[in-house]
Amino acid sequence: MMLTLLMSNVVLLTLLVATYMTSEGDVAIGKAAPRDATVNLPELKDGAILAANQWPDACSFVDQEEIKAILPGANDIKQESRPINALSIKEFAADSSWKKSDRSESGQCLYSMRLPGETYAATLFWFRIEAVADPKLIVSYVDRAALGINTNQGAGGADRCAITGLQEGSWNCRKGPLLFTVGGQTTVTFKGTPAPAPFVWRDDVLPEFVRTIAAKIK
């Protein structure tokens, strides 16, 4: 009887330890390591706004090595430029004619990758340029119109960030003349983090991408 009880306790203890220990497949989160490269933006003053067709390529802000610094286990990394239409509904109502200056052919970059435990590239990260303008205009616009919960959490290098959404949220940030958003998703769990993956992605992974992007704006 005593031996049976002892064995039962050992089994129970083993199950409890296994439940709370991180598994071999859990994914580590690294730190931002921006390369020494500046994305050149023109000096904008007196309320000037850079036309969308003059925006830099969004994929020039984050490269594969910088992704590997943040997610060391990432493999099969691919990137794809996506077009952005920067015409607001107010501008469209005033003049609905098509203008080349309203569209950026590479205003968003989508990165796909496979993290440990994934059988295909199910993890996605995206970076989208929202505007390039006089920094004073960017500040005024963000203070008045931008949505989200302001936070200083992890937004090193950016002038201001807000989290938009709760569980699978994105980060909307400004740095000098650049207004941008980062987001994404993953299917994995992360090493040493008890929170569900979407929250860890939002609170721990995306801020590292914000640091990487903000470092390119001098």
mmCIF file of C-alpha atoms in Angstrom:
data_model
loop_
_atom_site.group_PDB
_atom_site.id
_atom_site.type_symbol
_atom_site.label_atom_id
_atom_site.label_comp_id
_atom_site.label_asym_id
_atom_site.label_seq_id
_atom_site.Cartn_x
_atom_site.Cartn_y
_atom_site.Cartn_z
ATOM 1 C CA MET A 1 0.000 0.000 0.000
ATOM 2 C CA MET A 2 2.761 2.436 0.993
ATOM 3 C CA LEU A 3 4.775 1.550 -2.126
ATOM 4 C CA THR A 4 1.734 2.086 -4.337
ATOM 5 C CA LEU A 5 1.083 5.485 -2.732
ATOM 6 C CA LEU A 6 4.752 6.466 -3.145
ATOM 7 C CA MET A 7 4.742 5.459 -6.811
ATOM 8 C CA SER A 8 1.528 7.415 -7.392
ATOM 9 C CA ASN A 9 3.106 10.519 -5.849
ATOM 10 C CA VAL A 10 6.193 10.123 -8.032
ATOM 11 C CA VAL A 11 4.033 9.848 -11.150
ATOM 12 C CA LEU A 12 2.011 12.894 -10.113
ATOM 13 C CA LEU A 13 5.162 14.912 -9.431
ATOM 14 C CA THR A 14 6.603 13.912 -12.794
ATOM 15 C CA LEU A 15 3.444 15.039 -14.571
ATOM 16 C CA LEU A 16 3.443 18.365 -12.746
ATOM 17 C CA VAL A 17 7.094 19.030 -13.575
ATOM 18 C CA ALA A 18 6.514 18.099 -17.210
ATOM 19 C CA THR A 19 3.539 20.453 -17.341
ATOM 20 C CA TYR A 20 5.484 23.500 -16.151
ATOM 21 C CA MET A 21 8.860 22.844 -17.775
ATOM 22 C CA THR A 22 9.466 24.355 -21.199
ATOM 23 C CA SER A 23 9.756 21.732 -23.879
ATOM 24 C CA GLU A 24 12.636 21.197 -26.265
ATOM 25 C CA GLY A 25 10.572 22.668 -29.077
ATOM 26 C CA ASP A 26 9.895 26.001 -27.390
ATOM 27 C CA VAL A 27 11.221 29.013 -29.275
ATOM 28 C CA ALA A 28 13.756 31.463 -27.881
ATOM 29 C CA ILE A 29 13.410 35.219 -28.355
ATOM 30 C CA GLY A 30 16.594 37.151 -29.058
ATOM 31 C CA LYS A 31 17.362 40.859 -29.104
ATOM 32 C CA ALA A 32 17.243 43.430 -31.855
ATOM 33 C CA ALA A 33 20.598 43.848 -33.613
ATOM 34 C CA PRO A 34 20.049 46.546 -36.243
ATOM 35 C CA ARG A 35 22.693 46.706 -38.936
ATOM 36 C CA ASP A 36 24.535 49.974 -39.312
ATOM 37 C CA ALA A 37 22.431 51.288 -42.183
ATOM 38 C CA THR A 38 20.261 54.354 -42.514
ATOM 39 C CA VAL A 39 17.146 54.540 -44.673
ATOM 40 C CA ASN A 40 17.474 57.945 -46.314
ATOM 41 C CA LEU A 41 14.425 60.167 -46.043
ATOM 42 C CA PRO A 42 14.297 63.780 -47.257
ATOM 43 C CA GLU A 43 14.187 66.645 -44.790
ATOM 44 C CA LEU A 44 10.536 67.658 -44.552
ATOM 45 C CA LYS A 45 9.422 70.969 -43.061
ATOM 46 C CA ASP A 46 6.447 73.343 -42.953
ATOM 47 C CA GLY A 47 3.856 70.579 -43.080
ATOM 48 C CA ALA A 48 5.347 68.852 -46.117
ATOM 49 C CA ILE A 49 4.158 65.324 -46.926
ATOM 50 C CA LEU A 50 6.189 62.896 -49.023
ATOM 51 C CA ALA A 51 4.112 61.421 -51.849
ATOM 52 C CA ALA A 52 3.560 57.681 -51.506
ATOM 53 C CA ASN A 53 5.344 56.877 -54.756
ATOM 54 C CA GLN A 54 8.508 58.396 -53.229
ATOM 55 C CA TRP A 55 8.450 56.293 -50.066
ATOM 56 C CA PRO A 56 11.381 53.937 -49.461
ATOM 57 C CA ASP A 57 10.966 50.212 -50.004
ATOM 58 C CA ALA A 58 9.488 48.839 -46.763
ATOM 59 C CA CYS A 59 11.608 45.694 -47.132
ATOM 60 C CA SER A 60 14.775 47.805 -46.749
ATOM 61 C CA PHE A 61 14.044 48.351 -43.046
ATOM 62 C CA VAL A 62 14.462 44.731 -41.867
ATOM 63 C CA ASP A 63 16.674 42.052 -43.411
ATOM 64 C CA GLN A 64 16.989 38.322 -42.775
ATOM 65 C CA GLU A 65 19.960 38.653 -40.421
ATOM 66 C CA GLU A 66 17.999 41.100 -38.273
ATOM 67 C CA ILE A 67 15.095 38.664 -38.153
ATOM 68 C CA LYS A 68 17.473 35.885 -37.089
ATOM 69 C CA ALA A 69 18.759 38.108 -34.262
ATOM 70 C CA ILE A 70 15.214 38.451 -32.910
ATOM 71 C CA LEU A 71 14.104 34.892 -33.717
ATOM 72 C CA PRO A 72 17.291 32.772 -33.768
ATOM 73 C CA GLY A 73 15.400 29.614 -34.726
ATOM 74 C CA ALA A 74 13.787 31.101 -37.830
ATOM 75 C CA ASN A 75 14.269 29.230 -41.125
ATOM 76 C CA ASP A 76 12.872 29.492 -44.642
ATOM 77 C CA ILE A 77 12.631 33.280 -44.315
ATOM 78 C CA LYS A 78 11.035 34.960 -47.313
ATOM 79 C CA GLN A 79 9.967 38.530 -47.928
ATOM 80 C CA GLU A 80 7.461 40.089 -50.291
ATOM 81 C CA SER A 81 6.793 43.740 -51.071
ATOM 82 C CA ARG A 82 3.153 44.779 -51.049
ATOM 83 C CA PRO A 83 1.588 47.939 -52.532
ATOM 84 C CA ILE A 84 -0.036 50.599 -50.354
ATOM 85 C CA ASN A 85 -2.744 53.049 -51.370
ATOM 86 C CA ALA A 86 -2.177 56.233 -49.348
ATOM 87 C CA LEU A 87 -5.264 58.097 -50.573
ATOM 88 C CA SER A 88 -7.646 58.983 -47.729
ATOM 89 C CA ILE A 89 -11.424 59.003 -48.241
ATOM 90 C CA LYS A 90 -11.429 62.773 -47.715
ATOM 91 C CA GLU A 91 -8.881 63.218 -50.488
ATOM 92 C CA PHE A 92 -10.788 60.799 -52.710
ATOM 93 C CA ALA A 93 -14.004 62.781 -52.235
ATOM 94 C CA ALA A 94 -12.210 65.982 -53.222
ATOM 95 C CA ASP A 95 -10.540 64.432 -56.277
ATOM 96 C CA SER A 96 -11.307 60.841 -57.269
ATOM 97 C CA SER A 97 -8.957 60.804 -60.266
ATOM 98 C CA TRP A 98 -6.088 58.321 -60.085
ATOM 99 C CA LYS A 99 -2.695 59.811 -59.296
ATOM 100 C CA LYS A 100 0.618 58.013 -59.205
ATOM 101 C CA SER A 101 1.599 59.948 -56.076
ATOM 102 C CA ASP A 102 -1.177 58.229 -54.071
ATOM 103 C CA ARG A 103 0.310 54.740 -54.352
ATOM 104 C CA SER A 104 3.475 53.074 -53.087
ATOM 105 C CA GLU A 105 4.360 49.851 -54.861
ATOM 106 C CA SER A 106 6.429 48.667 -51.872
ATOM 107 C CA GLY A 107 4.926 50.439 -48.869
ATOM 108 C CA GLN A 108 4.464 47.177 -46.956
ATOM 109 C CA CYS A 109 6.759 44.203 -46.497
ATOM 110 C CA LEU A 110 5.479 40.756 -45.533
ATOM 111 C CA TYR A 111 7.947 38.240 -44.080
ATOM 112 C CA SER A 112 7.122 34.558 -43.734
ATOM 113 C CA MET A 113 9.277 32.083 -41.786
ATOM 114 C CA ARG A 114 9.254 28.669 -40.149
ATOM 115 C CA LEU A 115 10.017 28.512 -36.426
ATOM 116 C CA PRO A 116 10.987 25.317 -34.520
ATOM 117 C CA GLY A 117 7.938 23.083 -34.192
ATOM 118 C CA GLU A 118 6.233 24.390 -37.324
ATOM 119 C CA THR A 119 5.943 22.069 -40.311
ATOM 120 C CA TYR A 120 5.715 24.990 -42.743
ATOM 121 C CA ALA A 121 6.348 28.748 -42.719
ATOM 122 C CA ALA A 122 3.362 29.598 -40.539
ATOM 123 C CA THR A 123 4.924 32.582 -38.743
ATOM 124 C CA LEU A 124 4.352 35.980 -40.339
ATOM 125 C CA PHE A 125 5.739 39.439 -39.605
ATOM 126 C CA TRP A 126 4.725 42.559 -41.498
ATOM 127 C CA PHE A 127 5.894 46.155 -41.576
ATOM 128 C CA ARG A 128 3.790 48.903 -43.162
ATOM 129 C CA ILE A 129 4.629 52.544 -43.808
ATOM 130 C CA GLU A 130 1.659 54.730 -42.891
ATOM 131 C CA ALA A 131 3.078 58.152 -43.751
ATOM 132 C CA VAL A 132 6.287 60.097 -44.331
ATOM 133 C CA ALA A 133 5.936 63.775 -43.465
ATOM 134 C CA ASP A 134 7.155 66.778 -41.494
ATOM 135 C CA PRO A 135 7.829 65.359 -38.001
ATOM 136 C CA LYS A 136 5.729 68.140 -36.428
ATOM 137 C CA LEU A 137 2.791 67.152 -38.619
ATOM 138 C CA ILE A 138 3.286 63.486 -37.699
ATOM 139 C CA VAL A 139 3.191 64.395 -33.977
ATOM 140 C CA SER A 140 0.036 66.489 -34.381
ATOM 141 C CA TYR A 141 -1.714 63.792 -36.382
ATOM 142 C CA VAL A 142 -0.815 60.999 -33.953
ATOM 143 C CA ASP A 143 -1.863 63.045 -30.915
ATOM 144 C CA ARG A 144 -5.252 63.793 -32.449
ATOM 145 C CA ALA A 145 -6.219 60.959 -34.760
ATOM 146 C CA ALA A 146 -4.163 57.824 -34.140
ATOM 147 C CA LEU A 147 -5.913 54.988 -32.324
ATOM 148 C CA GLY A 148 -4.494 52.598 -29.763
ATOM 149 C CA ILE A 149 -3.249 52.341 -26.199
ATOM 150 C CA ASN A 150 -0.162 54.466 -25.650
ATOM 151 C CA THR A 151 2.736 52.541 -24.187
ATOM 152 C CA ASN A 152 6.439 52.939 -23.524
ATOM 153 C CA GLN A 153 6.850 49.194 -23.211
ATOM 154 C CA GLY A 154 9.723 48.001 -25.324
ATOM 155 C CA ALA A 155 9.441 50.788 -27.890
ATOM 156 C CA GLY A 156 13.119 51.668 -27.602
ATOM 157 C CA GLY A 157 14.214 54.058 -30.308
ATOM 158 C CA ALA A 158 10.745 55.107 -31.425
ATOM 159 C CA ASP A 159 9.406 58.524 -30.409
ATOM 160 C CA ARG A 160 5.991 57.105 -29.520
ATOM 161 C CA CYS A 161 4.077 53.835 -29.882
ATOM 162 C CA ALA A 162 0.558 52.605 -29.302
ATOM 163 C CA ILE A 163 -0.790 49.057 -29.243
ATOM 164 C CA THR A 164 -3.801 48.635 -31.492
ATOM 165 C CA GLY A 165 -5.969 45.665 -30.603
ATOM 166 C CA LEU A 166 -5.843 43.462 -27.536
ATOM 167 C CA GLN A 167 -4.877 39.834 -28.142
ATOM 168 C CA GLU A 168 -3.371 39.777 -31.630
ATOM 169 C CA GLY A 169 -2.438 43.434 -31.543
ATOM 170 C CA SER A 170 -0.083 45.451 -33.702
ATOM 171 C CA TRP A 171 2.176 48.388 -32.874
ATOM 172 C CA ASN A 172 1.658 51.808 -34.428
ATOM 173 C CA CYS A 173 4.772 53.964 -33.948
ATOM 174 C CA ARG A 174 6.381 57.185 -35.072
ATOM 175 C CA LYS A 175 10.043 58.096 -35.414
ATOM 176 C CA GLY A 176 10.893 61.504 -36.830
ATOM 177 C CA PRO A 177 9.203 61.786 -40.245
ATOM 178 C CA LEU A 178 8.079 58.143 -40.332
ATOM 179 C CA LEU A 179 4.733 56.767 -39.159
ATOM 180 C CA PHE A 180 4.602 52.971 -39.325
ATOM 181 C CA THR A 181 2.849 49.841 -38.082
ATOM 182 C CA VAL A 182 4.200 46.362 -37.320
ATOM 183 C CA GLY A 183 2.237 43.179 -36.719
ATOM 184 C CA GLY A 184 2.144 39.472 -37.386
ATOM 185 C CA GLN A 185 1.295 36.074 -35.964
ATOM 186 C CA THR A 186 2.791 32.718 -35.033
ATOM 187 C CA THR A 187 1.689 29.210 -34.084
ATOM 188 C CA VAL A 188 4.520 28.435 -31.649
ATOM 189 C CA THR A 189 5.012 28.749 -27.903
ATOM 190 C CA PHE A 190 7.967 30.668 -26.524
ATOM 191 C CA LYS A 191 10.617 29.527 -24.079
ATOM 192 C CA GLY A 192 10.139 30.581 -20.456
ATOM 193 C CA THR A 193 6.979 32.608 -21.127
ATOM 194 C CA PRO A 194 3.733 31.411 -19.503
ATOM 195 C CA ALA A 195 1.553 33.823 -21.520
ATOM 196 C CA PRO A 196 -0.214 32.591 -24.681
ATOM 197 C CA ALA A 197 1.728 33.006 -27.920
ATOM 198 C CA PRO A 198 -0.252 35.977 -29.324
ATOM 199 C CA PHE A 199 0.473 38.040 -26.205
ATOM 200 C CA VAL A 200 4.160 37.130 -26.220
ATOM 201 C CA TRP A 201 4.373 38.001 -29.909
ATOM 202 C CA ARG A 202 2.751 41.383 -29.217
ATOM 203 C CA ASP A 203 4.569 42.246 -25.992
ATOM 204 C CA ASP A 204 8.027 40.710 -26.478
ATOM 205 C CA VAL A 205 8.673 40.033 -30.173
ATOM 206 C CA LEU A 206 7.178 43.053 -31.949
ATOM 207 C CA PRO A 207 9.031 45.602 -29.759
ATOM 208 C CA GLU A 208 12.320 44.129 -31.008
ATOM 209 C CA PHE A 209 11.191 44.784 -34.578
ATOM 210 C CA VAL A 210 10.226 48.342 -33.574
ATOM 211 C CA ARG A 211 13.776 48.870 -32.263
ATOM 212 C CA THR A 212 15.244 47.508 -35.488
ATOM 213 C CA ILE A 213 13.148 49.786 -37.698
ATOM 214 C CA ALA A 214 13.551 52.897 -35.548
ATOM 215 C CA ALA A 215 17.339 52.497 -35.623
ATOM 216 C CA LYS A 216 17.281 53.102 -39.410
ATOM 217 C CA ILE A 217 15.799 56.594 -39.011
ATOM 218 C CA LYS A 218 18.396 59.171 -37.960
#
